[in-house]
Tab-separated table of C-alpha atoms and ligand atoms in Angstrom:
chain	number	residue	atom	x	y	z
K	1	UNK	CA	17.676	-17.496	17.909
K	2	UNK	CA	20.724	-19.731	17.828
K	3	UNK	CA	24.268	-18.609	17.149
K	4	UNK	CA	23.776	-19.206	13.441
K	5	UNK	CA	21.129	-16.448	13.433
K	6	UNK	CA	23.282	-14.381	11.098
K	7	UNK	CA	23.600	-17.085	8.476
K	8	UNK	CA	19.930	-17.931	8.840
K	9	UNK	CA	19.041	-14.310	8.216
K	10	UNK	CA	21.421	-14.198	5.263
K	11	UNK	CA	19.755	-17.288	3.854
K	12	UNK	CA	16.305	-15.757	4.275
K	13	UNK	CA	17.537	-12.582	2.602
K	14	UNK	CA	18.919	-14.582	-0.302
K	15	UNK	CA	15.621	-16.439	-0.634
K	16	UNK	CA	13.776	-13.148	-0.592
K	17	UNK	CA	15.785	-11.675	-3.428
K	18	UNK	CA	16.573	-14.882	-5.297
K	19	UNK	CA	20.053	-13.401	-5.767
K	20	UNK	CA	18.466	-10.561	-7.671
K	21	UNK	CA	17.811	-6.984	-6.647
K	22	UNK	CA	14.053	-7.040	-6.793
K	23	UNK	CA	12.675	-3.509	-6.897
K	24	UNK	CA	9.350	-4.412	-8.505
K	25	UNK	CA	7.341	-3.997	-5.307
K	26	UNK	CA	7.482	-4.133	-1.523
K	27	UNK	CA	5.095	-7.096	-1.800
K	28	UNK	CA	8.090	-9.320	-2.680
K	29	UNK	CA	9.443	-9.113	0.880
K	30	UNK	CA	9.811	-12.376	2.759
K	31	UNK	CA	9.054	-12.791	6.470
K	32	UNK	CA	11.847	-11.922	8.887
K	33	UNK	CA	13.435	-14.683	11.005
K	34	UNK	CA	11.460	-13.423	14.026
K	35	UNK	CA	8.248	-13.726	12.028
K	36	UNK	CA	9.013	-17.328	11.086
K	37	UNK	CA	9.779	-18.100	14.712
K	38	UNK	CA	6.532	-16.454	15.883
K	39	UNK	CA	4.535	-18.305	13.235
K	40	UNK	CA	6.001	-21.586	14.379
K	41	UNK	CA	5.095	-20.894	17.986
K	42	UNK	CA	1.706	-19.192	17.423
K	43	UNK	CA	-1.182	-20.189	19.658
K	44	UNK	CA	-4.194	-20.749	17.462
K	45	UNK	CA	-7.940	-21.364	17.658
K	46	UNK	CA	-10.924	-21.053	15.364
K	47	UNK	CA	-11.014	-17.390	14.424
K	48	UNK	CA	-14.514	-17.640	12.943
K	49	UNK	CA	-15.607	-18.492	16.513
K	50	UNK	CA	-13.479	-15.552	17.730
K	51	UNK	CA	-11.221	-18.071	19.489
K	52	UNK	CA	-7.824	-17.500	17.908
K	53	UNK	CA	-5.823	-15.673	20.595
K	54	UNK	CA	-3.123	-14.566	18.158
K	55	UNK	CA	-5.602	-13.061	15.709
K	56	UNK	CA	-7.392	-11.361	18.612
K	57	UNK	CA	-4.083	-9.924	19.816
K	58	UNK	CA	-3.213	-8.622	16.346
K	59	UNK	CA	-6.640	-7.032	15.929
K	60	UNK	CA	-6.341	-5.292	19.311
K	61	UNK	CA	-2.796	-4.126	18.588
K	62	UNK	CA	-3.804	-2.689	15.215
K	63	UNK	CA	-6.781	-0.879	16.739
K	64	UNK	CA	-4.637	0.619	19.519
K	65	UNK	CA	-1.874	1.740	17.161
K	66	UNK	CA	-4.324	3.344	14.756
K	67	UNK	CA	-6.395	4.861	17.585
K	68	UNK	CA	-9.632	3.121	16.571
K	69	UNK	CA	-12.045	1.012	18.604
K	70	UNK	CA	-11.550	-2.279	16.791
K	71	UNK	CA	-9.624	-4.120	14.102
K	72	UNK	CA	-10.247	-6.938	11.639
K	73	UNK	CA	-7.641	-9.232	10.080
K	74	UNK	CA	-8.283	-9.821	6.374
K	75	UNK	CA	-6.495	-11.739	3.650
K	76	UNK	CA	-5.335	-8.797	1.534
K	77	UNK	CA	-5.520	-5.091	0.892
K	78	UNK	CA	-8.110	-5.650	-1.793
K	79	UNK	CA	-10.272	-7.620	0.644
K	80	UNK	CA	-9.840	-4.909	3.296
K	81	UNK	CA	-11.009	-2.215	0.909
K	82	UNK	CA	-13.903	-4.390	-0.319
K	83	UNK	CA	-15.032	-5.150	3.247
K	84	UNK	CA	-14.872	-1.423	4.057
K	85	UNK	CA	-16.818	-0.323	0.997
K	86	UNK	CA	-19.496	-2.983	1.505
K	87	UNK	CA	-19.803	-2.114	5.181
K	88	UNK	CA	-20.013	1.662	4.764
K	89	UNK	CA	-22.360	1.723	1.775
K	90	UNK	CA	-25.853	0.627	0.922
K	91	UNK	CA	-26.169	-1.301	-2.332
K	92	UNK	CA	-26.041	1.108	-5.275
K	93	UNK	CA	-24.492	4.020	-3.370
K	94	UNK	CA	-21.853	5.882	-5.352
K	95	UNK	CA	-18.286	5.840	-4.076
K	96	UNK	CA	-15.987	8.784	-4.756
K	97	UNK	CA	-12.293	8.033	-5.294
K	98	UNK	CA	-9.250	9.338	-7.142
K	99	UNK	CA	-8.920	8.418	-10.800
K	100	UNK	CA	-5.445	6.992	-10.148
K	101	UNK	CA	-6.273	5.298	-6.880
K	102	UNK	CA	-5.734	1.583	-6.357
K	103	UNK	CA	-9.405	1.124	-5.505
K	104	UNK	CA	-10.395	2.651	-8.840
K	105	UNK	CA	-7.782	1.059	-11.088
K	106	UNK	CA	-6.685	-2.235	-9.650
K	107	UNK	CA	-9.367	-3.874	-7.521
K	108	UNK	CA	-11.148	-5.786	-10.271
K	109	UNK	CA	-14.108	-3.426	-10.350
K	110	UNK	CA	-15.049	-4.538	-6.847
K	111	UNK	CA	-17.405	-1.633	-6.099
K	112	UNK	CA	-19.490	-2.411	-9.205
K	113	UNK	CA	-19.343	-6.175	-8.872
K	114	UNK	CA	-19.766	-6.465	-5.128
K	115	UNK	CA	-21.642	-3.319	-4.044
K	116	UNK	CA	-23.576	-2.590	-7.226
K	117	UNK	CA	-21.964	0.822	-6.833
K	118	UNK	CA	-20.782	3.229	-9.482
K	119	UNK	CA	-17.413	4.750	-8.737
K	120	UNK	CA	-17.154	8.480	-9.289
K	121	UNK	CA	-13.549	9.279	-10.157
K	122	UNK	CA	-12.072	12.648	-9.241
K	123	UNK	CA	-8.783	13.753	-10.879
K	124	UNK	CA	-5.744	12.757	-8.825
K	125	UNK	CA	-3.100	15.484	-8.605
K	126	UNK	CA	0.656	14.912	-8.758
K	127	UNK	CA	0.956	15.160	-4.965
K	128	UNK	CA	-1.600	12.388	-4.379
K	129	UNK	CA	-4.398	14.761	-3.391
K	130	UNK	CA	-7.625	15.201	-5.348
K	131	UNK	CA	-8.780	18.154	-7.409
K	132	UNK	CA	-10.637	20.071	-4.668
K	133	UNK	CA	-13.104	21.764	-6.942
K	134	UNK	CA	-14.074	18.549	-8.746
K	135	UNK	CA	-14.259	16.770	-5.393
K	136	UNK	CA	-16.668	19.344	-4.017
K	137	UNK	CA	-18.937	18.789	-7.037
K	138	UNK	CA	-18.738	14.987	-6.931
K	139	UNK	CA	-21.214	14.440	-4.091
K	140	UNK	CA	-24.672	13.419	-5.249
K	141	UNK	CA	-28.075	12.426	-4.019
K	142	UNK	CA	-30.142	15.544	-3.430
K	143	UNK	CA	-31.871	15.102	-6.768
K	144	UNK	CA	-34.208	12.164	-7.395
K	145	UNK	CA	-32.312	11.379	-10.629
K	146	UNK	CA	-29.029	10.790	-8.870
K	147	UNK	CA	-27.518	7.810	-7.137
K	148	UNK	CA	-26.676	8.783	-3.558
K	149	UNK	CA	-23.032	9.155	-2.587
K	150	UNK	CA	-22.197	6.678	0.166
K	151	UNK	CA	-18.467	7.041	0.730
K	152	UNK	CA	-15.276	8.940	-0.044
K	153	UNK	CA	-12.037	6.925	-0.405
K	154	UNK	CA	-8.584	8.477	-0.013
K	155	UNK	CA	-5.171	6.806	-0.470
K	156	UNK	CA	-2.113	7.464	1.737
K	157	UNK	CA	0.660	6.998	0.685
K	158	UNK	CA	-0.427	7.305	-2.913
K	159	UNK	CA	1.032	4.526	-5.013
K	160	UNK	CA	0.591	5.690	-8.606
K	161	UNK	CA	1.969	9.167	-8.069
K	162	UNK	CA	5.113	7.754	-6.476
K	163	UNK	CA	4.431	7.086	-2.801
K	164	UNK	CA	3.408	10.661	-2.045
K	165	UNK	CA	2.351	11.417	1.511
K	166	UNK	CA	-0.905	13.055	2.588
K	167	UNK	CA	-0.539	14.812	5.957
K	168	UNK	CA	-3.274	14.875	8.618
K	169	UNK	CA	-4.106	18.464	7.614
K	170	UNK	CA	-4.433	17.495	3.937
K	171	UNK	CA	-6.604	14.500	4.798
K	172	UNK	CA	-8.841	16.729	6.937
K	173	UNK	CA	-9.215	19.214	4.115
K	174	UNK	CA	-10.039	16.489	1.559
K	175	UNK	CA	-12.477	14.804	3.931
K	176	UNK	CA	-14.292	18.072	4.725
K	177	UNK	CA	-16.914	17.917	1.949
K	178	UNK	CA	-17.840	14.375	3.026
K	179	UNK	CA	-17.956	15.414	6.681
K	180	UNK	CA	-20.222	18.354	5.798
K	181	UNK	CA	-22.707	15.811	4.391
K	182	UNK	CA	-22.276	13.384	7.257
K	183	UNK	CA	-20.728	10.798	4.921
K	184	UNK	CA	-18.005	8.343	5.933
K	185	UNK	CA	-14.411	8.514	4.697
K	186	UNK	CA	-12.306	5.400	4.146
K	187	UNK	CA	-8.533	5.386	3.743
K	188	UNK	CA	-6.751	2.886	1.540
K	189	UNK	CA	-3.698	3.079	3.748
K	190	UNK	CA	-1.907	0.105	2.210
K	191	UNK	CA	1.317	1.987	3.109
K	192	UNK	CA	0.022	4.332	5.797
K	193	UNK	CA	2.949	3.425	8.071
K	194	UNK	CA	5.308	4.731	5.375
K	195	UNK	CA	3.342	7.983	5.473
K	196	UNK	CA	3.543	8.190	9.269
K	197	UNK	CA	7.283	7.482	9.316
K	198	UNK	CA	7.956	10.016	6.547
K	199	UNK	CA	5.946	12.679	8.370
K	200	UNK	CA	7.305	11.777	11.796
K	201	UNK	CA	3.788	11.530	13.245
K	202	UNK	CA	2.029	8.623	14.975
K	203	UNK	CA	-0.044	6.641	12.501
K	204	UNK	CA	-3.072	7.389	14.703
K	205	UNK	CA	-2.794	11.063	13.674
K	206	UNK	CA	-3.507	10.032	10.081
K	207	UNK	CA	-6.191	7.511	11.003
K	208	UNK	CA	-7.963	10.159	13.129
K	209	UNK	CA	-8.951	12.017	9.965
K	210	UNK	CA	-10.955	9.124	8.509
K	211	UNK	CA	-13.577	6.646	9.722
K	212	UNK	CA	-11.852	3.472	8.572
K	213	UNK	CA	-8.400	2.461	7.413
K	214	UNK	CA	-7.188	-0.562	5.489
K	215	UNK	CA	-3.460	-1.136	5.826
K	216	UNK	CA	-1.245	-3.922	4.518
K	217	UNK	CA	0.976	-6.087	6.698
K	218	UNK	CA	2.455	-7.767	3.641
K	219	UNK	CA	4.078	-4.804	1.897
K	220	UNK	CA	6.843	-2.774	3.560
K	221	UNK	CA	6.031	-4.337	6.919
K	222	UNK	CA	7.126	-7.673	5.387
K	223	UNK	CA	4.550	-10.093	6.779
K	224	UNK	CA	3.810	-12.945	4.383
K	225	UNK	CA	0.035	-12.449	4.246
K	226	UNK	CA	-2.637	-10.079	5.391
K	227	UNK	CA	-4.080	-6.656	5.919
K	228	UNK	CA	-5.998	-4.972	8.711
K	229	UNK	CA	-9.162	-2.922	8.698
K	230	UNK	CA	-9.717	-0.621	11.658
K	231	UNK	CA	-12.674	1.538	12.630
K	232	UNK	CA	-15.462	1.859	15.178
K	233	UNK	CA	-16.635	-1.233	17.059
K	234	UNK	CA	-19.975	-1.229	15.204
K	235	UNK	CA	-18.230	-0.890	11.825
K	236	UNK	CA	-15.853	-3.768	12.544
K	237	UNK	CA	-18.666	-5.985	13.900
K	238	UNK	CA	-20.524	-5.567	10.629
K	239	UNK	CA	-17.269	-5.833	8.636
K	240	UNK	CA	-16.650	-9.228	10.217
K	241	UNK	CA	-19.948	-10.443	8.765
K	242	UNK	CA	-18.979	-9.022	5.338
K	243	UNK	CA	-15.574	-10.710	5.552
K	244	UNK	CA	-17.382	-14.020	6.079
K	245	UNK	CA	-19.567	-13.290	3.062
K	246	UNK	CA	-16.442	-12.811	0.940
K	247	UNK	CA	-15.025	-16.129	2.105
K	248	UNK	CA	-12.503	-14.482	4.381
K	249	UNK	CA	-13.235	-16.389	7.611
K	250	UNK	CA	-9.833	-18.023	8.031
K	251	UNK	CA	-10.013	-20.416	11.043
K	252	UNK	CA	-6.521	-21.004	12.584
K	253	UNK	CA	-5.281	-17.765	11.085
K	254	UNK	CA	-3.080	-17.119	14.129
K	255	UNK	CA	-0.285	-18.792	12.159
K	256	UNK	CA	-0.179	-15.801	9.831
K	257	UNK	CA	-1.423	-13.219	12.341
K	258	UNK	CA	1.700	-13.985	14.417
K	259	UNK	CA	3.828	-12.512	11.646
K	260	UNK	CA	1.538	-9.482	11.583
K	261	UNK	CA	2.224	-8.822	15.264
K	262	UNK	CA	5.971	-8.856	14.583
K	263	UNK	CA	5.354	-6.569	11.591
K	264	UNK	CA	3.694	-3.976	13.822
K	265	UNK	CA	6.110	-4.332	16.732
K	266	UNK	CA	9.415	-4.588	14.852
K	267	UNK	CA	9.154	-3.489	11.246
K	268	UNK	CA	7.699	0.026	11.371
K	269	UNK	CA	10.734	2.113	12.328
K	270	UNK	CA	12.941	0.471	9.717
K	271	UNK	CA	10.716	1.872	6.941
K	272	UNK	CA	12.856	5.004	7.299
K	273	UNK	CA	15.762	3.015	5.782
K	274	UNK	CA	13.626	2.226	2.749
K	275	UNK	CA	12.898	5.924	2.326
K	276	UNK	CA	16.604	6.795	2.515
K	277	UNK	CA	17.353	4.094	-0.064
K	278	UNK	CA	14.610	5.315	-2.394
K	279	UNK	CA	15.991	8.848	-2.203
K	280	UNK	CA	19.494	7.577	-2.877
K	281	UNK	CA	18.210	5.639	-5.882
K	282	UNK	CA	16.336	8.689	-7.186
K	283	UNK	CA	19.344	10.987	-6.771
K	284	UNK	CA	21.571	8.440	-8.522
K	285	UNK	CA	19.108	7.960	-11.374
K	286	UNK	CA	19.000	11.724	-11.917
K	287	UNK	CA	22.743	11.544	-12.698
K	288	UNK	CA	22.346	8.933	-15.442
K	289	UNK	CA	22.148	10.469	-18.922
K	290	UNK	CA	18.852	9.714	-20.644
K	291	UNK	CA	16.848	9.021	-17.488
K	292	UNK	CA	14.053	11.357	-16.452
K	293	UNK	CA	13.096	11.643	-12.806
K	294	UNK	CA	12.089	14.315	-10.283
K	295	UNK	CA	14.025	13.194	-7.180
K	296	UNK	CA	12.594	15.999	-5.058
K	297	UNK	CA	9.161	14.332	-5.244
K	298	UNK	CA	10.384	11.098	-3.645
K	299	UNK	CA	9.000	11.025	-0.098
K	300	UNK	CA	8.749	7.340	0.797
K	301	UNK	CA	9.710	3.993	-0.774
K	302	UNK	CA	8.176	4.287	-4.260
K	303	UNK	CA	9.595	6.141	-7.219
K	304	UNK	CA	8.769	6.421	-10.899
K	305	UNK	CA	11.159	7.303	-13.682
K	306	UNK	CA	11.293	7.313	-17.455
K	307	UNK	CA	13.709	7.536	-20.331
K	308	UNK	CA	14.153	10.463	-22.657
K	309	UNK	CA	13.132	9.630	-26.217
K	310	UNK	CA	13.384	11.528	-29.485
K	311	UNK	CA	13.009	15.304	-29.128
K	312	UNK	CA	12.839	15.037	-25.364
K	313	UNK	CA	9.507	13.115	-25.452
K	314	UNK	CA	9.022	10.132	-23.138
K	315	UNK	CA	10.825	7.119	-24.602
K	316	UNK	CA	9.954	3.412	-24.539
K	317	UNK	CA	11.028	1.975	-21.185
K	318	UNK	CA	10.772	-1.696	-22.177
K	319	UNK	CA	14.371	-2.074	-23.446
K	320	UNK	CA	15.726	-0.659	-20.178
K	321	UNK	CA	13.498	-2.873	-18.003
K	322	UNK	CA	14.583	-5.913	-20.052
K	323	UNK	CA	18.299	-5.059	-19.966
K	324	UNK	CA	18.168	-4.416	-16.212
K	325	UNK	CA	16.363	-7.719	-15.590
K	326	UNK	CA	19.014	-9.580	-17.577
K	327	UNK	CA	21.624	-8.022	-15.287
K	328	UNK	CA	19.661	-9.009	-12.160
K	329	UNK	CA	17.785	-5.796	-11.335
K	330	UNK	CA	14.021	-6.258	-11.464
K	331	UNK	CA	11.791	-3.240	-12.068
K	332	UNK	CA	8.121	-2.764	-12.954
K	333	UNK	CA	7.649	-1.358	-16.439
K	334	UNK	CA	4.273	0.307	-16.566
K	335	UNK	CA	2.087	0.496	-19.657
K	336	UNK	CA	1.980	4.243	-19.016
K	337	UNK	CA	5.600	4.651	-20.137
K	338	UNK	CA	7.038	4.834	-16.641
K	339	UNK	CA	9.190	2.479	-14.612
K	340	UNK	CA	8.392	1.901	-10.941
K	341	UNK	CA	11.015	1.027	-8.352
K	342	UNK	CA	10.136	0.213	-4.753
K	343	UNK	CA	12.589	-0.175	-1.876
K	344	UNK	CA	11.901	-2.555	1.001
K	345	UNK	CA	13.183	-4.960	3.634
K	346	UNK	CA	15.975	-6.975	2.024
K	347	UNK	CA	17.229	-4.108	-0.151
K	348	UNK	CA	20.379	-2.547	1.285
K	349	UNK	CA	22.253	0.657	0.474
K	350	UNK	CA	24.796	-1.560	-1.354
K	351	UNK	CA	22.011	-3.025	-3.476
K	352	UNK	CA	21.048	0.506	-4.477
K	353	UNK	CA	24.651	1.197	-5.555
K	354	UNK	CA	24.650	-2.018	-7.564
K	355	UNK	CA	21.278	-1.252	-9.134
K	356	UNK	CA	22.509	2.205	-10.127
K	357	UNK	CA	25.607	0.826	-11.849
K	358	UNK	CA	23.507	-1.793	-13.666
K	359	UNK	CA	21.090	0.898	-14.854
K	360	UNK	CA	23.888	3.262	-15.904
K	361	UNK	CA	25.532	0.431	-17.836
K	362	UNK	CA	22.219	-0.564	-19.427
K	363	UNK	CA	21.582	3.018	-20.528
K	364	UNK	CA	25.059	3.221	-22.059
K	365	UNK	CA	24.408	-0.062	-23.885
K	366	UNK	CA	21.059	1.131	-25.199
K	367	UNK	CA	22.545	4.419	-26.377
K	368	UNK	CA	25.445	2.719	-28.217
K	369	UNK	CA	25.004	2.379	-31.974
K	370	UNK	CA	24.209	-1.176	-33.133
K	371	UNK	CA	27.396	-3.102	-33.900
K	372	UNK	CA	29.561	-0.675	-31.921
I	401	PLP	C1	-2.345	1.438	-2.586
I	401	PLP	C2	-2.733	0.006	-2.600
I	401	PLP	N1	-3.918	-0.366	-2.097
I	401	PLP	C3	-4.319	-1.640	-2.054
I	401	PLP	C4	-3.508	-2.642	-2.551
I	401	PLP	C5	-4.031	-4.059	-2.552
I	401	PLP	O1	-3.323	-4.904	-1.735
I	401	PLP	P1	-3.337	-6.507	-1.994
I	401	PLP	O2	-2.383	-6.743	-3.113
I	401	PLP	O3	-2.890	-7.068	-0.695
I	401	PLP	O4	-4.731	-6.895	-2.344
I	401	PLP	C6	-2.258	-2.318	-3.080
I	401	PLP	C7	-1.387	-3.394	-3.614
I	401	PLP	O5	-0.384	-3.177	-4.245
I	401	PLP	C8	-1.858	-0.960	-3.114
I	401	PLP	O6	-0.682	-0.588	-3.632
C-alpha cells in the first residue's frame, strides 16, 4: 500500500475499537488493510453456478489447510454448523453435544427447528471435554423405542469454559464411541486455529480426528464475514445443496471470500499474540483485590472472571461491567455471574495494561463506601 499505510492502518484500528478497548468478543474485529485491498480487487462470478474464482480459491485453500477433500463457504458459524448437522443426519436423528456447547445453547434451537432432531446434552467438563461415562451412554437407536443417534458434535476451542483447547488425542478419545458405532463426528471449530496455534500443531491434525469442521473466518482471523465447512467431497457436495436450502447461495461472494483468503494466509500466526495478551490480562486480574480468576486455565484468547461477594460467594458482576464500560473498557457480563474477556486483532499489550488499570480503579471505586 502507499506510504500512508501506517496512518491508514491506525485509522482502521481506531474504527475497529471506536476508541474503546473492546474485549467483548473477537467478532468485533475489523478487516485488515490487506483484506480491504483484496476485497476491492477480488475477481468475482456467480458462486451458485460455481463460477466465483475467489470463492473457489478460498474453498480449496480451506480444504488443503484442514486436510479434507473439499470446503464450503458459508455466511456464519451458525450456518456452518446447521449445514453440517442437516447433511450428516436424517430427519429426526438425535445429535449428541455438550451441555455448554455453542450448538446446544446459542444456535436458536437449530437442530430441533431445522432437522427435527432432539439434542442429547452430555455434561461439559471444566476443560472443555465431555463426561466420558455419560457420553458412552448417550448413543441410542438399538431399541425400537429410541430415536437413532445420527451425530456427535465437539467444540474446539471451547468457548463457554474459557477457550480451552482439545488436543488431537483428546478429540480421538471423545470421538471413539461414535467411531465404534460408525457414526460421524462434527467439530464446531469456530476457533480451531486458536487451538492449533496454542498446541503448536497443524490445524489438519485436529481436523483429522473428525469428519467435518466448521470454522469461523470472522472471529480471531478478522475477516468481516463468513465461515468454512470442510469434509469429504460427497459431504460438501450435499452440504452445498443444504446451504442453498437455507438461503446461503451468495452469488458474487468473492468480495467477502477475498478477505477470507487473507485471513487464512496472514492472520493465523498472529493468534499467538492474542493468547499472550489474554494470559497477561488473566495474570493482572489475579492481582486485583476482589476479582476471582484461575489464570492457569487460560490457554487461548478467551477468559472468564468474577468478583468476590459476601462470604466469598460469587458477587454481582454488573456494577463492574458498567463501571468499566463507562471508562472505555467493554466486557461481556454473562447472566451466569461471570464476565468474559476476549483478546483479538486490534488489542495490543498496551491496551491490556490500560484495561487492567481501568478494572483495578473500578474495583477500588466499587469497594469504597458510599459518600467516601
Ligand atoms: C464456539 C462457537 N461456535 C459457533 C459460533 C457461531 O458463529 P456465528 O456468530 O458466526 O454464527 C460462535 C459464535 O460466537 C462460537 O463462539
